């Protein structure tokens, strides 16, 4: 929902609004990518984890390709049509279509939390529903056996896990904040380096 709202300011011919919309859209998109990856890791059976592990990055690549293809509809930068053409509004508004489909899927299809999350909360009823949906066992007894195995594996893995670290503790505690801010800074400066601009305008730069 935040991403859909963030797209709206980018539809106006106003540079400050464009920056604000792109900032919040990028932030919410990053959260969505992390949440999707975590949902996959905590739901997909272990034997299929390698098969589904690339799907998030593959989706990002497909999104980049779609953006580049949509860019073909823009007028040349040295033509007068740049100031009058409105196809850029369609490009900036196109994510609303994708985000609406995602929202419908989350509400209607992926209504339950991940299996690991449900087991952490000891919500066994919903965990059983997810197991029945993910593991297509032939009988109720087989589904129950799979569920009990998952519960035993989950409890065994978390038995010696120790104290978990919260977000605020990772950002502020002396033992963790150095590593947390270092990793965050690397990711931040990777995006702020302008490498995407170089890739997009490489044909013009290297003429």
PDB file of C-alpha atoms in Angstrom:
ATOM      1  CA  UNK A   1       0.000   0.000   0.000  1.00  0.00           C
ATOM      2  CA  UNK A   2       2.876   2.357   0.851  1.00  0.00           C
ATOM      3  CA  UNK A   3       4.461   1.621  -2.538  1.00  0.00           C
ATOM      4  CA  UNK A   4       1.210   2.382  -4.369  1.00  0.00           C
ATOM      5  CA  UNK A   5       0.848   5.682  -2.513  1.00  0.00           C
ATOM      6  CA  UNK A   6       4.515   6.518  -3.186  1.00  0.00           C
ATOM      7  CA  UNK A   7       3.970   6.137  -6.940  1.00  0.00           C
ATOM      8  CA  UNK A   8       1.374   8.954  -7.030  1.00  0.00           C
ATOM      9  CA  UNK A   9       3.821  11.892  -6.504  1.00  0.00           C
ATOM     10  CA  UNK A  10       5.979  10.606  -9.377  1.00  0.00           C
ATOM     11  CA  UNK A  11       3.133  11.230 -11.839  1.00  0.00           C
ATOM     12  CA  UNK A  12       3.443  15.014 -11.541  1.00  0.00           C
ATOM     13  CA  UNK A  13       5.902  17.189 -13.418  1.00  0.00           C
ATOM     14  CA  UNK A  14       7.491  18.361 -10.172  1.00  0.00           C
ATOM     15  CA  UNK A  15      11.064  17.410  -9.307  1.00  0.00           C
ATOM     16  CA  UNK A  16      10.779  17.582  -5.458  1.00  0.00           C
ATOM     17  CA  UNK A  17       7.628  15.422  -5.570  1.00  0.00           C
ATOM     18  CA  UNK A  18       9.415  12.994  -7.864  1.00  0.00           C
ATOM     19  CA  UNK A  19      12.312  12.664  -5.412  1.00  0.00           C
ATOM     20  CA  UNK A  20       9.982  12.151  -2.436  1.00  0.00           C
ATOM     21  CA  UNK A  21       7.912   9.553  -4.272  1.00  0.00           C
ATOM     22  CA  UNK A  22      10.976   7.664  -5.524  1.00  0.00           C
ATOM     23  CA  UNK A  23      12.528   7.665  -2.034  1.00  0.00           C
ATOM     24  CA  UNK A  24       9.511   6.108  -0.341  1.00  0.00           C
ATOM     25  CA  UNK A  25       8.905   3.780  -3.283  1.00  0.00           C
ATOM     26  CA  UNK A  26      12.495   2.523  -3.115  1.00  0.00           C
ATOM     27  CA  UNK A  27      12.314   2.052   0.654  1.00  0.00           C
ATOM     28  CA  UNK A  28       9.048   0.112   0.527  1.00  0.00           C
ATOM     29  CA  UNK A  29      10.251  -1.946  -2.453  1.00  0.00           C
ATOM     30  CA  UNK A  30      13.375  -2.943  -0.519  1.00  0.00           C
ATOM     31  CA  UNK A  31      11.213  -4.033   2.420  1.00  0.00           C
ATOM     32  CA  UNK A  32       8.998  -6.016   0.041  1.00  0.00           C
ATOM     33  CA  UNK A  33      11.994  -7.818  -1.504  1.00  0.00           C
ATOM     34  CA  UNK A  34      13.331  -8.791   1.935  1.00  0.00           C
ATOM     35  CA  UNK A  35       9.884  -9.933   3.110  1.00  0.00           C
ATOM     36  CA  UNK A  36       9.348 -12.024  -0.035  1.00  0.00           C
ATOM     37  CA  UNK A  37      12.748 -13.713   0.290  1.00  0.00           C
ATOM     38  CA  UNK A  38      12.148 -14.443   3.974  1.00  0.00           C
ATOM     39  CA  UNK A  39       8.678 -15.831   3.243  1.00  0.00           C
ATOM     40  CA  UNK A  40      10.141 -18.178   0.626  1.00  0.00           C
ATOM     41  CA  UNK A  41      12.955 -19.358   2.877  1.00  0.00           C
ATOM     42  CA  UNK A  42      10.579 -20.057   5.753  1.00  0.00           C
ATOM     43  CA  UNK A  43       7.921 -21.807   3.649  1.00  0.00           C
ATOM     44  CA  UNK A  44       9.505 -23.733   0.764  1.00  0.00           C
ATOM     45  CA  UNK A  45      10.518 -27.322   1.614  1.00  0.00           C
ATOM     46  CA  UNK A  46      14.247 -27.780   2.175  1.00  0.00           C
ATOM     47  CA  UNK A  47      14.662 -30.091  -0.825  1.00  0.00           C
ATOM     48  CA  UNK A  48      13.313 -27.336  -3.104  1.00  0.00           C
ATOM     49  CA  UNK A  49      15.178 -24.404  -1.517  1.00  0.00           C
ATOM     50  CA  UNK A  50      17.861 -24.396  -4.234  1.00  0.00           C
ATOM     51  CA  UNK A  51      15.180 -24.389  -6.929  1.00  0.00           C
ATOM     52  CA  UNK A  52      13.294 -21.425  -5.482  1.00  0.00           C
ATOM     53  CA  UNK A  53      16.293 -19.582  -4.030  1.00  0.00           C
ATOM     54  CA  UNK A  54      16.938 -17.597  -7.205  1.00  0.00           C
ATOM     55  CA  UNK A  55      13.344 -16.494  -7.779  1.00  0.00           C
ATOM     56  CA  UNK A  56      13.650 -13.147  -5.950  1.00  0.00           C
ATOM     57  CA  UNK A  57      16.731 -12.054  -7.900  1.00  0.00           C
ATOM     58  CA  UNK A  58      15.165 -13.395 -11.092  1.00  0.00           C
ATOM     59  CA  UNK A  59      12.107 -11.239 -10.443  1.00  0.00           C
ATOM     60  CA  UNK A  60      14.319  -8.178  -9.924  1.00  0.00           C
ATOM     61  CA  UNK A  61      16.092  -8.871 -13.232  1.00  0.00           C
ATOM     62  CA  UNK A  62      12.757  -9.241 -15.033  1.00  0.00           C
ATOM     63  CA  UNK A  63      11.654  -5.925 -13.529  1.00  0.00           C
ATOM     64  CA  UNK A  64      14.807  -4.192 -14.769  1.00  0.00           C
ATOM     65  CA  UNK A  65      14.261  -5.658 -18.235  1.00  0.00           C
ATOM     66  CA  UNK A  66      10.648  -4.427 -18.297  1.00  0.00           C
ATOM     67  CA  UNK A  67      11.810  -0.927 -17.300  1.00  0.00           C
ATOM     68  CA  UNK A  68      14.365  -0.880 -20.100  1.00  0.00           C
ATOM     69  CA  UNK A  69      11.766  -2.062 -22.618  1.00  0.00           C
ATOM     70  CA  UNK A  70       9.332   0.623 -21.481  1.00  0.00           C
ATOM     71  CA  UNK A  71      12.111   3.158 -21.970  1.00  0.00           C
ATOM     72  CA  UNK A  72      12.035   2.401 -25.683  1.00  0.00           C
ATOM     73  CA  UNK A  73       8.760   4.287 -25.865  1.00  0.00           C
ATOM     74  CA  UNK A  74      10.336   7.553 -24.723  1.00  0.00           C
ATOM     75  CA  UNK A  75      11.229  10.177 -27.350  1.00  0.00           C
ATOM     76  CA  UNK A  76      14.887  10.923 -28.135  1.00  0.00           C
ATOM     77  CA  UNK A  77      16.496  13.261 -25.616  1.00  0.00           C
ATOM     78  CA  UNK A  78      17.473  15.736 -28.331  1.00  0.00           C
ATOM     79  CA  UNK A  79      13.947  16.137 -29.731  1.00  0.00           C
ATOM     80  CA  UNK A  80      11.285  18.705 -28.865  1.00  0.00           C
ATOM     81  CA  UNK A  81       8.874  15.926 -27.916  1.00  0.00           C
ATOM     82  CA  UNK A  82      10.726  15.524 -24.605  1.00  0.00           C
ATOM     83  CA  UNK A  83       8.851  18.511 -23.162  1.00  0.00           C
ATOM     84  CA  UNK A  84       5.414  17.474 -24.436  1.00  0.00           C
ATOM     85  CA  UNK A  85       5.441  13.667 -24.339  1.00  0.00           C
ATOM     86  CA  UNK A  86       3.612  12.095 -21.373  1.00  0.00           C
ATOM     87  CA  UNK A  87       4.687   8.481 -21.793  1.00  0.00           C
ATOM     88  CA  UNK A  88       6.943   8.937 -18.761  1.00  0.00           C
ATOM     89  CA  UNK A  89       3.776   9.112 -16.650  1.00  0.00           C
ATOM     90  CA  UNK A  90       2.809   5.650 -17.858  1.00  0.00           C
ATOM     91  CA  UNK A  91       6.293   4.353 -16.977  1.00  0.00           C
ATOM     92  CA  UNK A  92       6.152   5.841 -13.472  1.00  0.00           C
ATOM     93  CA  UNK A  93       2.574   4.661 -12.984  1.00  0.00           C
ATOM     94  CA  UNK A  94       3.109   1.143 -14.319  1.00  0.00           C
ATOM     95  CA  UNK A  95       4.208  -0.191 -10.880  1.00  0.00           C
ATOM     96  CA  UNK A  96       0.679   0.473  -9.614  1.00  0.00           C
ATOM     97  CA  UNK A  97      -0.551  -2.392 -11.822  1.00  0.00           C
ATOM     98  CA  UNK A  98       2.128  -4.789 -10.548  1.00  0.00           C
ATOM     99  CA  UNK A  99       1.677  -3.721  -6.917  1.00  0.00           C
ATOM    100  CA  UNK A 100      -2.098  -4.137  -7.120  1.00  0.00           C
ATOM    101  CA  UNK A 101      -1.646  -7.704  -8.390  1.00  0.00           C
ATOM    102  CA  UNK A 102       0.800  -8.379  -5.556  1.00  0.00           C
ATOM    103  CA  UNK A 103      -1.590  -6.921  -2.999  1.00  0.00           C
ATOM    104  CA  UNK A 104      -4.440  -9.112  -4.251  1.00  0.00           C
ATOM    105  CA  UNK A 105      -2.157 -12.176  -4.068  1.00  0.00           C
ATOM    106  CA  UNK A 106      -1.096 -11.376  -0.506  1.00  0.00           C
ATOM    107  CA  UNK A 107      -4.688 -10.864   0.613  1.00  0.00           C
ATOM    108  CA  UNK A 108      -6.356 -13.730  -1.277  1.00  0.00           C
ATOM    109  CA  UNK A 109      -3.636 -16.363  -1.824  1.00  0.00           C
ATOM    110  CA  UNK A 110      -0.815 -15.917   0.683  1.00  0.00           C
ATOM    111  CA  UNK A 111      -3.066 -15.129   3.614  1.00  0.00           C
ATOM    112  CA  UNK A 112      -1.175 -17.221   6.173  1.00  0.00           C
ATOM    113  CA  UNK A 113       2.236 -16.406   7.578  1.00  0.00           C
ATOM    114  CA  UNK A 114       5.255 -18.583   6.816  1.00  0.00           C
ATOM    115  CA  UNK A 115       5.537 -21.994   8.454  1.00  0.00           C
ATOM    116  CA  UNK A 116       8.609 -21.036  10.511  1.00  0.00           C
ATOM    117  CA  UNK A 117       6.946 -17.838  11.730  1.00  0.00           C
ATOM    118  CA  UNK A 118       3.828 -19.735  12.788  1.00  0.00           C
ATOM    119  CA  UNK A 119       5.933 -22.316  14.614  1.00  0.00           C
ATOM    120  CA  UNK A 120       7.828 -19.550  16.389  1.00  0.00           C
ATOM    121  CA  UNK A 121       4.508 -18.153  17.574  1.00  0.00           C
ATOM    122  CA  UNK A 122       3.298 -21.690  18.398  1.00  0.00           C
ATOM    123  CA  UNK A 123       0.261 -21.137  16.193  1.00  0.00           C
ATOM    124  CA  UNK A 124      -0.123 -24.817  15.394  1.00  0.00           C
ATOM    125  CA  UNK A 125      -3.526 -24.640  13.694  1.00  0.00           C
ATOM    126  CA  UNK A 126      -2.412 -22.196  10.994  1.00  0.00           C
ATOM    127  CA  UNK A 127       0.933 -24.004  10.715  1.00  0.00           C
ATOM    128  CA  UNK A 128      -0.929 -27.218   9.899  1.00  0.00           C
ATOM    129  CA  UNK A 129      -2.901 -25.383   7.198  1.00  0.00           C
ATOM    130  CA  UNK A 130       0.318 -24.107   5.631  1.00  0.00           C
ATOM    131  CA  UNK A 131       1.900 -27.563   5.750  1.00  0.00           C
ATOM    132  CA  UNK A 132      -1.171 -29.036   4.041  1.00  0.00           C
ATOM    133  CA  UNK A 133      -0.933 -26.344   1.348  1.00  0.00           C
ATOM    134  CA  UNK A 134       2.836 -26.594   0.743  1.00  0.00           C
ATOM    135  CA  UNK A 135       3.405 -30.317   1.253  1.00  0.00           C
ATOM    136  CA  UNK A 136       0.939 -32.124  -0.984  1.00  0.00           C
ATOM    137  CA  UNK A 137       0.746 -35.310   1.066  1.00  0.00           C
ATOM    138  CA  UNK A 138      -1.669 -38.036   0.077  1.00  0.00           C
ATOM    139  CA  UNK A 139      -3.379 -38.569   3.422  1.00  0.00           C
ATOM    140  CA  UNK A 140      -4.067 -36.774   6.685  1.00  0.00           C
ATOM    141  CA  UNK A 141      -1.708 -39.151   8.496  1.00  0.00           C
ATOM    142  CA  UNK A 142       1.131 -38.303   6.118  1.00  0.00           C
ATOM    143  CA  UNK A 143       0.504 -34.578   6.535  1.00  0.00           C
ATOM    144  CA  UNK A 144       0.535 -34.952  10.315  1.00  0.00           C
ATOM    145  CA  UNK A 145       3.812 -36.906  10.135  1.00  0.00           C
ATOM    146  CA  UNK A 146       5.386 -34.137   8.034  1.00  0.00           C
ATOM    147  CA  UNK A 147       4.064 -31.510  10.428  1.00  0.00           C
ATOM    148  CA  UNK A 148       5.479 -33.279  13.483  1.00  0.00           C
ATOM    149  CA  UNK A 149       8.833 -33.651  11.729  1.00  0.00           C
ATOM    150  CA  UNK A 150       8.894 -29.910  10.986  1.00  0.00           C
ATOM    151  CA  UNK A 151       8.011 -29.116  14.604  1.00  0.00           C
ATOM    152  CA  UNK A 152      10.777 -31.402  15.910  1.00  0.00           C
ATOM    153  CA  UNK A 153      13.332 -29.929  13.495  1.00  0.00           C
ATOM    154  CA  UNK A 154      12.254 -26.392  14.401  1.00  0.00           C
ATOM    155  CA  UNK A 155      12.491 -27.043  18.149  1.00  0.00           C
ATOM    156  CA  UNK A 156      15.854 -28.756  17.759  1.00  0.00           C
ATOM    157  CA  UNK A 157      17.256 -25.882  15.681  1.00  0.00           C
ATOM    158  CA  UNK A 158      16.072 -23.280  18.196  1.00  0.00           C
ATOM    159  CA  UNK A 159      17.035 -25.177  21.346  1.00  0.00           C
ATOM    160  CA  UNK A 160      20.559 -23.748  21.489  1.00  0.00           C
ATOM    161  CA  UNK A 161      19.887 -20.619  19.495  1.00  0.00           C
ATOM    162  CA  UNK A 162      20.513 -18.206  22.347  1.00  0.00           C
ATOM    163  CA  UNK A 163      19.236 -14.664  22.732  1.00  0.00           C
ATOM    164  CA  UNK A 164      17.914 -13.030  19.575  1.00  0.00           C
ATOM    165  CA  UNK A 165      18.987  -9.511  18.607  1.00  0.00           C
ATOM    166  CA  UNK A 166      16.293  -6.943  17.845  1.00  0.00           C
ATOM    167  CA  UNK A 167      16.491  -4.225  15.201  1.00  0.00           C
ATOM    168  CA  UNK A 168      17.054  -1.387  17.649  1.00  0.00           C
ATOM    169  CA  UNK A 169      19.713  -3.368  19.508  1.00  0.00           C
ATOM    170  CA  UNK A 170      21.500  -4.120  16.238  1.00  0.00           C
ATOM    171  CA  UNK A 171      21.507  -0.389  15.401  1.00  0.00           C
ATOM    172  CA  UNK A 172      22.464   0.986  18.811  1.00  0.00           C
ATOM    173  CA  UNK A 173      24.222  -1.636  20.960  1.00  0.00           C
ATOM    174  CA  UNK A 174      28.037  -1.213  20.981  1.00  0.00           C
ATOM    175  CA  UNK A 175      28.550  -4.897  20.182  1.00  0.00           C
ATOM    176  CA  UNK A 176      26.513  -4.786  16.978  1.00  0.00           C
ATOM    177  CA  UNK A 177      26.149  -1.221  15.711  1.00  0.00           C
ATOM    178  CA  UNK A 178      29.558  -1.058  14.044  1.00  0.00           C
ATOM    179  CA  UNK A 179      28.916  -4.077  11.837  1.00  0.00           C
ATOM    180  CA  UNK A 180      25.298  -3.057  11.209  1.00  0.00           C
ATOM    181  CA  UNK A 181      26.127   0.466  10.033  1.00  0.00           C
ATOM    182  CA  UNK A 182      29.075  -0.792   7.984  1.00  0.00           C
ATOM    183  CA  UNK A 183      26.915  -3.234   6.027  1.00  0.00           C
ATOM    184  CA  UNK A 184      24.172  -0.630   5.663  1.00  0.00           C
ATOM    185  CA  UNK A 185      26.670   1.947   4.380  1.00  0.00           C
ATOM    186  CA  UNK A 186      28.090  -0.469   1.806  1.00  0.00           C
ATOM    187  CA  UNK A 187      24.610  -1.142   0.425  1.00  0.00           C
ATOM    188  CA  UNK A 188      23.758   2.576   0.494  1.00  0.00           C
ATOM    189  CA  UNK A 189      26.884   3.758  -1.328  1.00  0.00           C
ATOM    190  CA  UNK A 190      26.544   0.934  -3.830  1.00  0.00           C
ATOM    191  CA  UNK A 191      23.248   2.437  -4.947  1.00  0.00           C
ATOM    192  CA  UNK A 192      24.447   6.052  -4.626  1.00  0.00           C
ATOM    193  CA  UNK A 193      27.535   5.432  -6.747  1.00  0.00           C
ATOM    194  CA  UNK A 194      25.512   6.056  -9.899  1.00  0.00           C
ATOM    195  CA  UNK A 195      26.266   2.672 -11.452  1.00  0.00           C
ATOM    196  CA  UNK A 196      22.659   2.352 -12.644  1.00  0.00           C
ATOM    197  CA  UNK A 197      22.880   5.696 -14.475  1.00  0.00           C
ATOM    198  CA  UNK A 198      26.079   4.579 -16.170  1.00  0.00           C
ATOM    199  CA  UNK A 199      24.382   1.386 -17.313  1.00  0.00           C
ATOM    200  CA  UNK A 200      21.276   3.153 -18.605  1.00  0.00           C
ATOM    201  CA  UNK A 201      23.118   5.975 -20.417  1.00  0.00           C
ATOM    202  CA  UNK A 202      26.181   3.943 -21.440  1.00  0.00           C
ATOM    203  CA  UNK A 203      25.339   4.193 -25.145  1.00  0.00           C
ATOM    204  CA  UNK A 204      25.350   7.999 -24.887  1.00  0.00           C
ATOM    205  CA  UNK A 205      28.400   8.244 -22.615  1.00  0.00           C
ATOM    206  CA  UNK A 206      30.620   6.070 -24.782  1.00  0.00           C
ATOM    207  CA  UNK A 207      29.734   7.573 -28.165  1.00  0.00           C
TER     208      UNK A 207
END
